[in-house]
Every structure is written in structure tokens, then in C-alpha cells.
Coordinates of C-alpha atoms in Angstrom, one line a residue:
K1 CA 103.0 94.2 -40.8
F2 CA 99.3 93.2 -40.9
R3 CA 96.2 94.4 -42.8
G4 CA 92.8 93.2 -41.9
A5 CA 91.3 91.5 -38.8
A6 CA 88.6 88.9 -38.2
A7 CA 87.1 87.1 -35.3
S8 CA 86.3 83.4 -35.4
N9 CA 85.8 80.6 -32.8
G10 CA 86.3 83.1 -30.0
K11 CA 89.7 84.3 -31.2
V12 CA 91.0 87.2 -33.2
Y13 CA 93.2 86.8 -36.3
F14 CA 95.3 89.4 -38.1
G15 CA 95.9 89.3 -41.8
P16 CA 99.6 89.0 -42.7
H17 CA 100.9 91.7 -45.0
Y18 CA 104.7 91.8 -44.8
E19 CA 104.9 89.1 -42.1
S20 CA 104.9 85.4 -42.8
A21 CA 102.8 84.5 -39.8
V22 CA 99.2 84.8 -38.6
P23 CA 98.9 86.3 -35.1
V24 CA 96.1 84.7 -33.0
Y25 CA 94.8 86.3 -29.8
D26 CA 92.5 84.4 -27.4
P27 CA 90.7 87.0 -25.2
M28 CA 89.4 84.4 -22.8
S29 CA 92.8 82.9 -21.9
G30 CA 94.9 86.0 -22.8
N31 CA 97.1 83.7 -24.9
F32 CA 98.8 85.1 -27.9
T33 CA 100.1 82.6 -30.5
V34 CA 101.5 82.7 -34.0
I35 CA 100.8 80.5 -37.0
D36 CA 104.1 80.5 -38.9
F37 CA 104.0 79.8 -42.7
S38 CA 107.4 81.3 -43.6
E39 CA 108.4 78.1 -45.3
R40 CA 105.5 78.3 -47.8
T41 CA 106.1 81.8 -49.2
R42 CA 108.7 84.5 -49.1
R43 CA 106.6 87.1 -51.0
R44 CA 106.2 90.5 -49.5
E45 CA 102.8 92.3 -49.2
K46 CA 101.0 89.1 -49.1
F47 CA 97.4 89.7 -48.0
S48 CA 95.2 92.8 -47.6
G49 CA 92.0 91.9 -45.9
A50 CA 90.4 89.3 -43.7
V51 CA 86.9 87.9 -43.2
A52 CA 85.5 85.1 -41.0
V53 CA 83.2 82.5 -42.5
G54 CA 82.1 80.1 -39.8
N55 CA 85.2 78.5 -38.4
Q56 CA 87.5 79.7 -41.1
V57 CA 89.2 83.0 -41.7
I58 CA 89.9 84.0 -45.3
F59 CA 92.7 86.4 -46.3
T60 CA 92.6 88.6 -49.4
P61 CA 95.4 88.0 -52.0
Y62 CA 97.3 91.2 -52.6
N63 CA 100.8 90.4 -53.8
E64 CA 100.5 86.7 -52.8
H65 CA 99.2 84.6 -55.7
A66 CA 97.0 82.6 -53.4
V67 CA 94.0 82.9 -51.0
G68 CA 95.0 82.4 -47.4
I69 CA 92.9 80.1 -45.3
V70 CA 93.0 79.5 -41.5
N71 CA 91.0 76.8 -39.8
A72 CA 90.0 78.5 -36.5
V73 CA 89.4 75.2 -34.8
D74 CA 92.9 73.8 -34.9
D75 CA 94.7 77.0 -36.1
T76 CA 96.2 75.5 -39.2
F77 CA 97.0 77.5 -42.3
R78 CA 96.9 76.7 -46.0
L79 CA 97.1 78.4 -49.3
K80 CA 94.7 78.1 -52.3
D81 CA 96.8 78.8 -55.4
V82 CA 95.4 81.3 -57.9
S83 CA 98.5 82.0 -59.9
K84 CA 97.1 80.4 -63.1
Q85 CA 94.2 82.8 -63.0
I86 CA 95.7 86.0 -61.8
S87 CA 99.3 86.9 -61.0
V88 CA 99.4 90.8 -61.1
R89 CA 100.6 92.6 -58.0
Y90 CA 98.2 94.5 -55.7
K91 CA 95.2 92.4 -56.8
F92 CA 92.5 93.0 -54.2
V93 CA 91.9 95.0 -51.0
G94 CA 89.2 93.9 -48.5
A95 CA 86.8 91.1 -48.4
A96 CA 83.1 90.4 -47.7
H97 CA 81.1 87.2 -47.3
W98 CA 77.7 86.3 -48.7
D99 CA 76.0 82.9 -49.2
G100 CA 79.2 80.8 -49.0
K101 CA 81.3 83.1 -51.2
V102 CA 84.0 85.5 -50.2
I103 CA 84.1 88.5 -52.6
F104 CA 87.4 90.4 -53.2
P105 CA 87.1 94.0 -54.6
P106 CA 89.6 94.9 -57.3
F107 CA 92.4 97.2 -56.4
D108 CA 94.8 96.9 -59.3
A109 CA 93.1 93.8 -60.7
R110 CA 90.8 94.0 -63.7
F111 CA 88.5 91.4 -62.0
V112 CA 86.3 90.9 -59.0
G113 CA 87.6 87.9 -57.1
I114 CA 85.1 85.2 -56.0
F115 CA 86.2 82.4 -53.6
D116 CA 83.8 79.6 -52.8
V117 CA 84.5 78.6 -49.2
E118 CA 83.0 75.1 -49.4
T119 CA 84.6 74.0 -52.6
T120 CA 87.7 76.2 -52.4
T121 CA 87.3 77.2 -56.0
F122 CA 88.4 80.6 -57.1
D123 CA 86.6 82.5 -60.0
M124 CA 86.8 86.0 -61.4
L125 CA 84.4 88.4 -63.1
Q126 CA 85.9 90.7 -65.7
V127 CA 85.1 94.4 -64.8
S128 CA 87.6 96.3 -67.0
G129 CA 84.8 97.4 -69.3
T130 CA 83.2 99.2 -66.3
V131 CA 86.2 100.4 -64.2
S132 CA 89.8 101.0 -65.0
G133 CA 93.1 102.3 -63.5
P134 CA 95.0 101.4 -60.4
S135 CA 93.8 101.4 -56.8
K136 CA 90.1 101.3 -57.6
F137 CA 88.4 100.0 -54.4
A138 CA 89.6 99.3 -50.9
G139 CA 87.1 97.5 -48.6
A140 CA 83.8 95.7 -48.9
A141 CA 80.6 94.9 -47.0
A142 CA 77.7 92.6 -47.9
W143 CA 74.0 93.1 -47.5
D144 CA 70.9 91.5 -49.0
G145 CA 72.8 89.7 -51.8
Q146 CA 75.0 92.7 -52.7
V147 CA 78.6 93.3 -52.0
I148 CA 79.4 97.0 -51.8
F149 CA 83.0 98.2 -52.6
A150 CA 84.5 101.3 -51.0
P151 CA 85.8 103.7 -53.6
Y152 CA 89.5 104.5 -53.2
N153 CA 90.7 106.1 -56.5
W154 CA 87.6 105.2 -58.5
D155 CA 85.0 107.9 -58.4
G156 CA 82.1 105.6 -57.9
V157 CA 80.7 102.9 -55.5
G158 CA 81.2 99.4 -56.7
I159 CA 78.2 96.9 -56.5
Y160 CA 78.6 93.2 -57.0
E161 CA 75.4 91.1 -57.2
V162 CA 76.1 87.6 -55.9
A163 CA 73.1 85.8 -57.4
S164 CA 73.6 87.2 -60.9
N165 CA 77.4 87.4 -60.8
S166 CA 77.2 90.9 -62.2
F167 CA 78.9 94.2 -61.4
S168 CA 78.0 97.8 -61.7
T169 CA 79.0 101.2 -60.3
V170 CA 77.2 104.4 -59.2
S171 CA 79.1 107.6 -59.9
I172 CA 80.0 109.9 -57.0
K173 CA 81.9 112.4 -59.1
D174 CA 79.5 115.2 -58.2
Q175 CA 80.3 114.8 -54.5
I176 CA 83.9 113.7 -54.3
Q177 CA 86.6 112.7 -56.9
H178 CA 90.1 112.8 -55.4
D179 CA 92.3 109.8 -54.9
A180 CA 92.6 107.7 -51.7
K181 CA 89.1 108.5 -50.6
F182 CA 88.0 105.6 -48.4
F183 CA 89.7 102.5 -47.0
G184 CA 87.5 100.0 -45.3
A185 CA 83.8 99.3 -45.1
A186 CA 81.3 97.9 -42.6
V187 CA 77.5 97.5 -42.7
Y188 CA 74.6 97.7 -40.3
D189 CA 70.9 97.4 -41.2
G190 CA 71.4 98.0 -44.9
V191 CA 73.7 101.0 -44.4
V192 CA 77.3 100.6 -45.6
V193 CA 79.8 103.0 -44.1
F194 CA 83.1 103.8 -45.7
A195 CA 86.0 104.8 -43.5
P196 CA 87.8 107.9 -44.7
E197 CA 91.5 107.7 -45.5
R198 CA 92.1 111.1 -47.2
A199 CA 88.5 112.1 -47.6
D200 CA 87.2 114.7 -45.1
Y201 CA 83.9 112.8 -45.0
V202 CA 82.5 109.5 -43.9
G203 CA 80.9 107.8 -46.9
V204 CA 77.4 106.3 -46.5
W205 CA 75.8 104.0 -49.0
D206 CA 72.1 103.1 -48.5
V207 CA 71.6 99.7 -50.1
S208 CA 67.8 99.8 -50.5
L209 CA 67.9 103.3 -52.0
S210 CA 71.1 102.9 -54.0
N211 CA 72.0 106.3 -52.6
F212 CA 75.4 107.7 -51.6
S213 CA 75.8 110.5 -49.1
M214 CA 78.6 112.0 -46.9
I215 CA 79.0 113.3 -43.4
D216 CA 81.5 116.1 -43.0
I217 CA 84.2 115.4 -40.3
S218 CA 86.7 118.0 -41.4
T219 CA 86.5 119.9 -38.0
Q220 CA 86.9 116.7 -36.0
V221 CA 89.7 114.8 -37.7
I222 CA 92.5 116.7 -39.6
G223 CA 95.2 115.1 -41.8
K224 CA 95.5 112.8 -44.7
D225 CA 95.7 109.1 -43.7
K226 CA 92.9 109.2 -41.1
F227 CA 91.6 105.6 -40.9
R228 CA 92.2 102.2 -42.4
G229 CA 89.7 99.5 -41.7
A230 CA 86.3 99.4 -40.1
T231 CA 84.0 97.0 -38.2
E232 CA 80.4 97.1 -36.9
W233 CA 79.4 97.0 -33.2
E234 CA 75.9 97.6 -31.9
G235 CA 74.8 99.9 -34.7
K236 CA 78.0 101.8 -34.8
V237 CA 80.9 101.5 -37.3
I238 CA 84.3 101.7 -35.6
M239 CA 87.3 102.9 -37.6
A240 CA 90.9 102.0 -37.0
P241 CA 93.3 105.0 -36.7
R242 CA 95.9 105.1 -39.4
Q243 CA 97.7 108.3 -38.6
S244 CA 95.0 110.1 -36.6
G245 CA 95.1 110.2 -32.8
C246 CA 91.6 108.9 -32.5
V247 CA 89.3 106.1 -33.2
G248 CA 86.3 107.0 -35.4
V249 CA 82.8 106.0 -34.4
F250 CA 79.9 106.5 -36.8
N251 CA 76.4 106.0 -35.4
V252 CA 74.2 104.5 -38.1
Y253 CA 71.0 105.3 -36.3
T254 CA 71.7 109.0 -36.0
R255 CA 74.1 109.5 -38.9
T256 CA 76.5 111.2 -36.5
F257 CA 80.3 110.9 -36.1
L258 CA 82.3 111.2 -33.0
T259 CA 85.9 110.3 -32.0
I260 CA 87.5 108.5 -29.1
D261 CA 90.8 110.2 -28.2
V262 CA 93.5 107.6 -28.0
A263 CA 96.5 109.9 -28.6
P264 CA 98.0 109.5 -25.1
Q265 CA 97.8 105.7 -25.3
L266 CA 99.3 105.7 -28.9
E267 CA 102.5 107.1 -27.5
I268 CA 103.4 103.4 -26.6
F269 CA 103.4 102.6 -30.3
D270 CA 106.7 103.2 -32.1
K271 CA 105.5 104.1 -35.6
I272 CA 103.1 106.5 -37.3
G273 CA 100.7 104.4 -39.3
H274 CA 99.4 102.6 -36.3
F275 CA 96.6 100.2 -37.5
S276 CA 95.1 98.8 -40.7
G277 CA 92.0 96.7 -39.9
A278 CA 89.5 96.1 -37.1
A279 CA 87.4 93.2 -35.7
A280 CA 84.7 93.2 -33.0
L281 CA 84.4 90.5 -30.4
D282 CA 82.4 90.6 -27.2
G283 CA 82.3 94.4 -26.8
R284 CA 85.9 94.9 -27.7
I285 CA 87.5 96.2 -30.9
Y286 CA 90.8 94.6 -32.0
L287 CA 93.0 96.8 -34.2
A288 CA 95.5 95.2 -36.6
P289 CA 99.0 96.7 -36.4
D290 CA 100.3 98.1 -39.6
L291 CA 103.7 99.7 -38.9
S292 CA 103.4 99.3 -35.2
S293 CA 104.8 96.3 -33.3
S294 CA 101.6 96.1 -31.2
F295 CA 98.0 95.5 -31.6
G296 CA 95.3 97.6 -29.9
I297 CA 92.3 96.6 -27.9
L298 CA 89.5 99.2 -27.6
D299 CA 86.9 98.4 -24.9
M300 CA 83.7 100.0 -26.2
R301 CA 82.1 99.6 -22.8
V302 CA 84.5 102.2 -21.4
G303 CA 85.7 103.8 -24.7
A304 CA 89.4 103.5 -24.0
L305 CA 92.4 101.9 -25.7
S306 CA 94.0 99.6 -23.2
D307 CA 97.8 99.7 -23.1
A308 CA 97.6 97.0 -20.5
E309 CA 96.3 94.6 -23.0
V310 CA 98.6 95.4 -25.9
Y311 CA 101.0 92.8 -27.1
K312 CA 104.5 94.1 -27.7
G313 CA 105.5 92.0 -30.7
E314 CA 109.2 92.1 -31.0
K315 CA 109.1 88.5 -32.3
W316 CA 107.5 89.8 -35.5
G317 CA 110.9 90.8 -36.9
D318 CA 112.3 93.8 -38.6
E319 CA 110.2 96.7 -40.0
P320 CA 109.5 96.5 -43.7

């Protein structure tokens, strides 16, 4: 249903994937509302990523030929058409913001997407001479003028330099080279952390050293589709469970990984493939529902997924 989450103006927004509405949750009031835009598009698999820039939330174009934009002050939604520039399916996955620009990492696209928030102009940088093939990157995080792309099928870390509008990669073939490695990225103090989907490792990219390393989690989390989406909270990177029964927590200070068991609470969800995206707000992590009809709230102060604060979203319609 949704992919990606972002917090702005004290509210949490989930990126619409199959759905034609943006869910909005206000933790202060407990109100849950929906911004419906079904009359504007009927396309499936619309967006795949979300990032907050001031009082706006930007959604990453996936199969939709437009950038999605929510004004978090009045909760209005609009589309920035990009169909004249790019109209392939499965364009980008993930988003990161730096210096007024939102950067979209290429999934099936042959370009890096660049959206200027103030002018609402959309540009692209050709990267087909450097990377190729489908499903290249999935997730992004920005630090010190660089936007780092999480390697999905591509066997290298993607690096976009905002000031010079340039792109490069650093190979990780000697360490890992299977498909569907990582899905989601978050950064703290110059360390970008990649959430493992099918990898048995957490990926770690040190921006200042341009160095990639991995932390083995094979004895802690078993299975293929482990996590999708990540967010940073107090020096830790929190990973949304996709098919695992736990939330992943990577401590950037100590370079250690632990899990928060949420399997008992996940029994309230009606589908495997629980979440795809995470956002932090006031000590709580909000998990975007993928196949589930509910979103999750993880209170980091107690380390538990609260089923009492889960919205049962029957109004979101049929399963895709």
C-alpha cells in the first residue's frame, strides 16, 4: 500500500504506492486523516520513497510520471509532472535532501533524479555510462554535500555530489555481489547505514573515508526479505521489518546490531510483508504499511511496538 515515511510539521506522512491517498497521522491529537488524490491519477505503484523538506513532504516517482508534493501546513497535495523528461516504469527508489534539492537514486532509470524544492524544477543526470541494469539502488542518505545510494542489485555504492552535479560509484564486489542486497538508508555523524533486505549484513559507508564495511547479522535475523526502510534516532539507525519478526537497531557509535522482538505484536497484522519505510518523531518510530492494513508505532523509550496505537485501515481498500 505505502512505501516511505516522513515527518513534517509535527505529523507523519506515508508515501502512497498502490493507494491513491496520503495517510496523515498527528501524534499530538491522535487524529488520522487521509489526503485523497484519486481523481488525479489511476496509476499503480505510484511512489517509492518520502523525504521532508521544511513544511513539505516530497514523494519519489516510481511508476507515477510525477513528483508528489504535500504541503504539511494545510495538508494539500499536488503533482509535478515529469513525463516529458522520463516515463519509464520503476524510475527511482528512495530520496534524500541536501541544500534545497531532493535527490532520487536510480532504480530502473538511467538517470539520477534532481528536484529543486523552491523552484519545483526537475532535472536529471545521465549515469548509464557508469551503472546499468535494473534495480540498481534502493534508498539514499545525505551528508556533507554527498548523497549516498544504497546498493540493491548494483555491486557498488552510489555517490552523487550535489555541488558538482556528478556521480560515481565504489565497487563492493569483493565483499558482496548478490541481488536485493539493501533497501533503505539513514545517516548519523557521517556514517551511512544500509538496511539489509536479502543481505546477511548491515552495510556501513563512512563518508569521510569513502569506505564500505559490513556487520554480520546472520545469527540474529534469518530469512530473505528482512528489512525495508530506515530512519535515524539518537545515533541509532532503526530498520522497518519487512518479513522478519523484529525491528533492526544499528548503533552507529559502537557499530553493533541488535533486534527488538515484535513478532507477538505483528500477529495483529494480516499480511506478511509488514512495513516498507520508517520515520522518527519525538522518540517514536512510525512504520509505513506495505501489505498490512495497519501502520506501526515503535516507542524507542520502551522498545515495544504498540498495538494500542495502530490504525486499522479498512478504508484503504482492497489489497493490490
